[in-house]
């Protein structure tokens, strides 16, 4: 059944989608031939695309500089303080059209997870039952990235295809969407970032974290954080996030009465907290990642660790060292 507050949500999303108008790419003025600028002097921000570093379980290794097709896979293990351990296999395929536009598609497959028993009167030792080989929703992402004078900007439009099990909380059973705007700027090793977006599902909010539920209903989401290159190939990032529902919401998850909707209300999907992640680039094809997230509103903890392999890795640079060099 369509939700009444969608009109207010669409108004908010139209404002968010209008933000790209301020992100016009600036072209540096050509230097006179007789007075070449020294190599250490720059008149504008570095013209480098924004890396796609979404963390575990999403594939973070796609390099937008490599035009054409790419593919990768992430194996990850996640522990949630509510439902326990889960093991995921996440394949992904991406295509980079040019330096600005790219697209990707991924689908998490749960090798193992614990879900609430759907039995009316479960035994005390069988309230959580193991589930294996369950696919989640297919997620399609469309990206456009720009490098204005003062910051880097990425616009992402994403939607899901409902291929997951609705009864066990892996899908809403409907197509969901989201539009997000990412702003960031490099200060040497330090990169602050700001993300503003809106959509109709929590699936797209704080995607670094694997959630044990999905939702349907218009909401806005915000995230602010800072990443730092520690040394060699290790990057640490800390983010604070907030998701604000707009109108009525539905949370989909497993329940013992067999129904997928476990909570319905106006503010049931509101959440905020922080996420810390650490990425170690082993080589141009392999990335080892981990994260810890704390939900301040739901009082839950989530931690995960995974390894990603991509077919077409970024070409090695002079500053890139191998995994063996890291520990010498």
Coordinates of C-alpha atoms in Angstrom, one line a residue:
X1 CA 0.0 0.0 0.0
X2 CA 1.5 3.4 -0.9
X3 CA 2.5 5.7 1.9
X4 CA 0.7 9.0 2.3
X5 CA 3.8 11.1 3.3
X6 CA 5.6 10.4 0.0
X7 CA 4.7 13.8 -1.3
X8 CA 6.7 15.4 1.5
X9 CA 9.6 13.0 0.9
X10 CA 9.7 13.8 -2.9
X11 CA 9.9 17.5 -2.1
X12 CA 12.9 16.9 0.1
X13 CA 14.5 14.6 -2.5
X14 CA 14.0 17.2 -5.2
X15 CA 16.0 19.7 -3.1
X16 CA 18.7 17.1 -2.6
X17 CA 18.9 16.3 -6.3
X18 CA 19.3 20.0 -7.0
X19 CA 22.6 20.2 -5.2
X20 CA 24.7 19.1 -8.3
X21 CA 24.0 22.5 -9.8
X22 CA 26.6 24.0 -7.5
X23 CA 29.2 21.4 -8.5
X24 CA 30.4 22.8 -11.8
X25 CA 33.9 21.6 -12.8
X26 CA 36.4 24.3 -12.9
X27 CA 39.1 24.3 -15.6
X28 CA 42.5 25.6 -14.6
X29 CA 43.8 28.5 -16.7
X30 CA 46.5 27.6 -19.2
X31 CA 50.0 28.9 -18.2
X32 CA 51.8 31.1 -20.6
X33 CA 54.5 29.1 -22.5
X34 CA 57.3 31.4 -21.6
X35 CA 56.4 31.2 -17.8
X36 CA 55.8 27.6 -17.0
X37 CA 54.4 27.0 -13.4
X38 CA 56.7 25.0 -11.1
X39 CA 55.5 21.5 -10.5
X40 CA 54.9 22.0 -6.8
X41 CA 52.4 24.8 -7.4
X42 CA 48.7 24.1 -7.9
X43 CA 46.0 26.6 -8.7
X44 CA 43.0 24.3 -8.0
X45 CA 42.0 21.1 -6.3
X46 CA 43.7 17.9 -7.6
X47 CA 41.7 16.5 -10.5
X48 CA 41.3 13.0 -9.1
X49 CA 38.0 11.0 -9.0
X50 CA 36.5 10.1 -5.7
X51 CA 37.3 6.5 -4.7
X52 CA 34.4 4.1 -4.1
X53 CA 35.2 3.1 -0.5
X54 CA 32.0 1.8 0.9
X55 CA 33.5 -0.8 3.3
X56 CA 32.4 -4.2 4.2
X57 CA 30.3 -5.9 2.9
X58 CA 30.2 -3.8 -0.3
X59 CA 33.0 -4.2 -2.8
X60 CA 35.3 -1.2 -2.1
X61 CA 38.0 -1.9 -4.7
X62 CA 36.6 -0.5 -8.0
X63 CA 38.9 2.2 -9.4
X64 CA 37.0 4.8 -11.4
X65 CA 40.2 5.6 -13.4
X66 CA 39.9 2.1 -15.1
X67 CA 37.2 2.7 -17.7
X68 CA 35.1 -0.3 -18.9
X69 CA 34.1 -3.4 -17.0
X70 CA 35.3 -4.6 -13.6
X71 CA 34.2 -7.2 -11.1
X72 CA 34.9 -8.2 -7.6
X73 CA 33.8 -10.2 -4.6
X74 CA 33.9 -9.7 -0.8
X75 CA 33.9 -12.4 1.8
X76 CA 32.9 -11.0 5.2
X77 CA 31.9 -12.1 8.7
X78 CA 29.7 -9.9 10.8
X79 CA 28.6 -10.0 14.5
X80 CA 25.4 -8.2 15.6
X81 CA 24.7 -7.9 19.3
X82 CA 21.0 -8.9 18.6
X83 CA 21.2 -11.8 16.2
X84 CA 24.8 -13.0 16.5
X85 CA 27.2 -14.1 13.7
X86 CA 26.6 -14.0 10.0
X87 CA 28.8 -14.9 7.0
X88 CA 28.3 -13.1 3.6
X89 CA 29.4 -13.5 0.1
X90 CA 28.9 -10.3 -2.0
X91 CA 29.7 -10.4 -5.7
X92 CA 29.6 -7.1 -7.7
X93 CA 30.0 -5.9 -11.3
X94 CA 30.8 -2.3 -12.3
X95 CA 31.2 -0.3 -15.4
X96 CA 33.0 3.1 -15.7
X97 CA 31.8 5.0 -18.7
X98 CA 34.3 7.9 -18.3
X99 CA 35.9 10.0 -15.6
X100 CA 32.4 11.2 -14.5
X101 CA 29.8 8.5 -14.8
X102 CA 29.9 4.9 -13.5
X103 CA 27.4 2.2 -12.4
X104 CA 27.6 -1.0 -10.3
X105 CA 25.4 -3.8 -9.2
X106 CA 25.8 -6.1 -6.2
X107 CA 23.9 -8.7 -4.2
X108 CA 24.7 -10.1 -0.7
X109 CA 24.3 -13.8 -0.3
X110 CA 24.2 -15.1 3.3
X111 CA 26.1 -18.3 3.7
X112 CA 25.1 -18.4 7.3
X113 CA 22.9 -16.3 9.7
X114 CA 20.7 -16.7 12.7
X115 CA 17.1 -15.6 12.5
X116 CA 14.1 -15.7 14.8
X117 CA 12.2 -18.9 14.7
X118 CA 8.8 -18.6 13.0
X119 CA 7.4 -21.3 15.2
X120 CA 4.4 -20.2 17.3
X121 CA 5.9 -21.8 20.5
X122 CA 9.6 -22.3 19.9
X123 CA 11.7 -24.2 22.4
X124 CA 13.9 -22.0 24.7
X125 CA 17.0 -23.3 22.8
X126 CA 15.5 -22.8 19.4
X127 CA 14.4 -19.2 19.4
X128 CA 17.2 -18.5 16.9
X129 CA 17.4 -20.9 13.9
X130 CA 20.3 -21.0 11.4
X131 CA 19.6 -20.0 7.8
X132 CA 21.9 -20.8 4.9
X133 CA 22.2 -19.7 1.3
X134 CA 19.8 -16.7 1.4
X135 CA 20.2 -13.9 -1.1
X136 CA 19.4 -10.3 -0.2
X137 CA 18.1 -7.6 -2.4
X138 CA 20.0 -6.7 -5.6
X139 CA 21.4 -3.2 -5.3
X140 CA 22.0 -1.0 -8.3
X141 CA 24.1 2.2 -8.0
X142 CA 24.5 5.0 -10.5
X143 CA 27.3 7.5 -9.8
X144 CA 28.4 10.9 -11.2
X145 CA 31.5 12.5 -9.7
X146 CA 32.9 16.0 -10.1
X147 CA 35.9 18.0 -8.9
X148 CA 35.0 21.7 -8.4
X149 CA 37.5 24.2 -7.2
X150 CA 37.0 23.8 -3.4
X151 CA 35.8 20.2 -2.9
X152 CA 35.1 16.8 -4.5
X153 CA 31.5 15.9 -5.1
X154 CA 29.7 12.6 -5.9
X155 CA 26.0 12.2 -6.7
X156 CA 24.6 8.6 -6.3
X157 CA 21.2 7.3 -7.3
X158 CA 20.5 3.8 -6.1
X159 CA 17.6 1.3 -6.1
X160 CA 17.0 -2.2 -5.0
X161 CA 15.4 -5.1 -6.8
X162 CA 13.4 -7.2 -4.2
X163 CA 15.1 -10.6 -4.5
X164 CA 15.5 -11.3 -0.7
X165 CA 13.2 -13.2 1.6
X166 CA 10.6 -10.8 2.9
X167 CA 9.5 -13.2 5.7
X168 CA 12.9 -13.3 7.2
X169 CA 13.6 -9.5 7.0
X170 CA 16.0 -9.5 4.0
X171 CA 13.6 -7.5 1.8
X172 CA 10.6 -5.2 1.9
X173 CA 9.2 -7.0 -1.1
X174 CA 9.2 -3.7 -3.1
X175 CA 11.6 -1.6 -5.2
X176 CA 13.2 1.0 -2.9
X177 CA 15.4 4.0 -3.9
X178 CA 17.8 6.6 -2.5
X179 CA 19.6 9.8 -3.7
X180 CA 22.7 10.9 -1.8
X181 CA 25.2 13.7 -2.2
X182 CA 28.8 13.2 -0.9
X183 CA 31.2 16.2 -0.4
X184 CA 34.8 15.8 0.6
X185 CA 38.1 17.6 0.5
X186 CA 41.7 16.5 0.9
X187 CA 44.1 18.2 3.3
X188 CA 47.2 16.0 2.9
X189 CA 46.5 12.8 4.8
X190 CA 43.2 14.1 6.2
X191 CA 39.9 14.0 4.3
X192 CA 36.7 15.3 5.9
X193 CA 33.4 14.3 4.3
X194 CA 29.8 15.2 4.5
X195 CA 26.9 13.1 3.1
X196 CA 23.3 14.3 2.7
X197 CA 20.6 12.1 1.2
X198 CA 17.0 10.8 1.2
X199 CA 15.0 7.8 0.1
X200 CA 12.5 5.3 1.3
X201 CA 14.5 2.5 3.0
X202 CA 17.3 2.2 5.6
X203 CA 19.0 -0.2 3.3
X204 CA 21.0 2.7 1.8
X205 CA 21.8 4.4 5.1
X206 CA 25.3 3.8 6.7
X207 CA 26.0 1.1 4.1
X208 CA 29.2 0.1 5.8
X209 CA 27.2 -1.7 8.4
X210 CA 25.2 -5.0 7.7
X211 CA 21.8 -4.6 9.3
X212 CA 19.5 -7.3 10.6
X213 CA 16.3 -5.5 9.3
X214 CA 15.0 -3.5 6.4
X215 CA 12.4 -0.7 6.3
X216 CA 10.0 1.0 4.0
X217 CA 9.0 4.6 4.3
X218 CA 10.4 8.1 3.4
X219 CA 13.4 9.3 5.4
X220 CA 16.4 11.6 5.2
X221 CA 19.9 10.7 6.3
X222 CA 23.1 12.6 7.1
X223 CA 26.6 11.6 7.8
X224 CA 29.8 13.5 8.7
X225 CA 33.2 12.0 9.1
X226 CA 36.9 12.1 8.7
X227 CA 39.4 9.7 7.1
X228 CA 43.1 9.7 7.5
X229 CA 45.9 7.8 5.8
X230 CA 47.8 6.4 8.8
X231 CA 50.9 5.0 7.0
X232 CA 51.7 3.0 3.9
X233 CA 48.4 1.4 2.8
X234 CA 46.3 1.7 5.9
X235 CA 43.3 4.1 6.0
X236 CA 41.1 4.8 9.1
X237 CA 37.7 6.5 8.9
X238 CA 35.3 7.6 11.7
X239 CA 31.8 8.8 10.9
X240 CA 28.7 9.9 12.8
X241 CA 25.4 9.2 11.1
X242 CA 21.7 10.2 11.6
X243 CA 18.6 8.8 9.9
X244 CA 15.3 10.8 10.3
X245 CA 12.0 9.3 9.2
X246 CA 9.5 11.4 7.3
X247 CA 6.0 10.1 8.0
X248 CA 4.9 6.5 8.7
X249 CA 7.4 3.7 8.5
X250 CA 7.4 -0.1 8.4
X251 CA 10.3 -2.3 9.6
X252 CA 10.6 -5.7 8.0
X253 CA 12.1 -8.5 10.0
X254 CA 11.5 -12.1 11.0
X255 CA 8.7 -12.8 13.5
X256 CA 7.2 -15.9 15.1
X257 CA 3.7 -15.3 13.7
X258 CA 5.1 -15.5 10.1
X259 CA 4.5 -11.9 9.2
X260 CA 7.3 -9.8 7.9
X261 CA 6.3 -6.5 9.3
X262 CA 7.3 -6.3 13.0
X263 CA 7.0 -2.6 13.7
X264 CA 4.8 0.1 12.2
X265 CA 4.8 3.8 13.3
X266 CA 6.0 7.3 12.7
X267 CA 9.5 7.3 14.1
X268 CA 10.3 3.6 14.4
X269 CA 13.3 3.8 11.9
X270 CA 15.0 6.8 13.6
X271 CA 18.6 6.0 14.4
X272 CA 21.9 7.6 15.1
X273 CA 25.4 6.6 16.1
X274 CA 29.0 6.3 14.9
X275 CA 31.0 3.9 12.7
X276 CA 34.8 3.3 12.7
X277 CA 36.4 1.5 9.8
X278 CA 39.9 0.4 8.9
X279 CA 41.1 -0.6 5.4
X280 CA 44.4 -2.3 4.6
X281 CA 45.4 -2.4 0.9
X282 CA 47.4 -5.6 0.5
X283 CA 48.0 -5.1 -3.2
X284 CA 46.3 -3.6 -6.3
X285 CA 43.6 -6.4 -6.3
X286 CA 43.1 -7.2 -2.6
X287 CA 41.8 -5.1 0.3
X288 CA 41.3 -6.2 3.9
X289 CA 38.6 -4.2 5.8
X290 CA 37.0 -4.1 9.2
X291 CA 34.5 -1.9 11.1
X292 CA 32.8 -1.3 14.4
X293 CA 29.5 0.5 14.7
X294 CA 27.5 1.6 17.7
X295 CA 23.8 2.6 17.5
X296 CA 23.2 5.1 20.2
X297 CA 19.4 5.0 19.8
X298 CA 18.9 1.2 19.5
X299 CA 21.8 0.4 21.9
X300 CA 23.2 -2.2 19.6
X301 CA 26.8 -3.0 18.5
X302 CA 27.9 -4.4 15.1
X303 CA 31.4 -5.5 14.0
X304 CA 32.6 -7.0 10.8
X305 CA 35.7 -8.0 8.9
X306 CA 36.1 -8.9 5.3
X307 CA 38.5 -9.4 2.4
X308 CA 37.8 -8.0 -1.1
X309 CA 39.3 -9.1 -4.4
X310 CA 38.8 -7.2 -7.7
X311 CA 39.7 -8.4 -11.2
X312 CA 41.1 -5.1 -12.4
X313 CA 43.1 -3.4 -9.7
X314 CA 44.6 0.0 -9.7
X315 CA 48.0 0.3 -11.3
X316 CA 50.8 0.3 -8.7
X317 CA 52.4 3.7 -7.9
X318 CA 55.8 4.6 -6.5
X319 CA 54.2 5.1 -3.1
X320 CA 52.4 1.8 -3.1
X321 CA 54.1 -1.0 -1.2
X322 CA 53.3 -4.7 -1.1
X323 CA 51.9 -6.6 1.8
X324 CA 55.4 -8.0 2.6
X325 CA 57.0 -4.5 2.6
X326 CA 54.4 -3.4 5.2
X327 CA 55.8 -5.6 7.9
X328 CA 59.5 -5.4 7.1

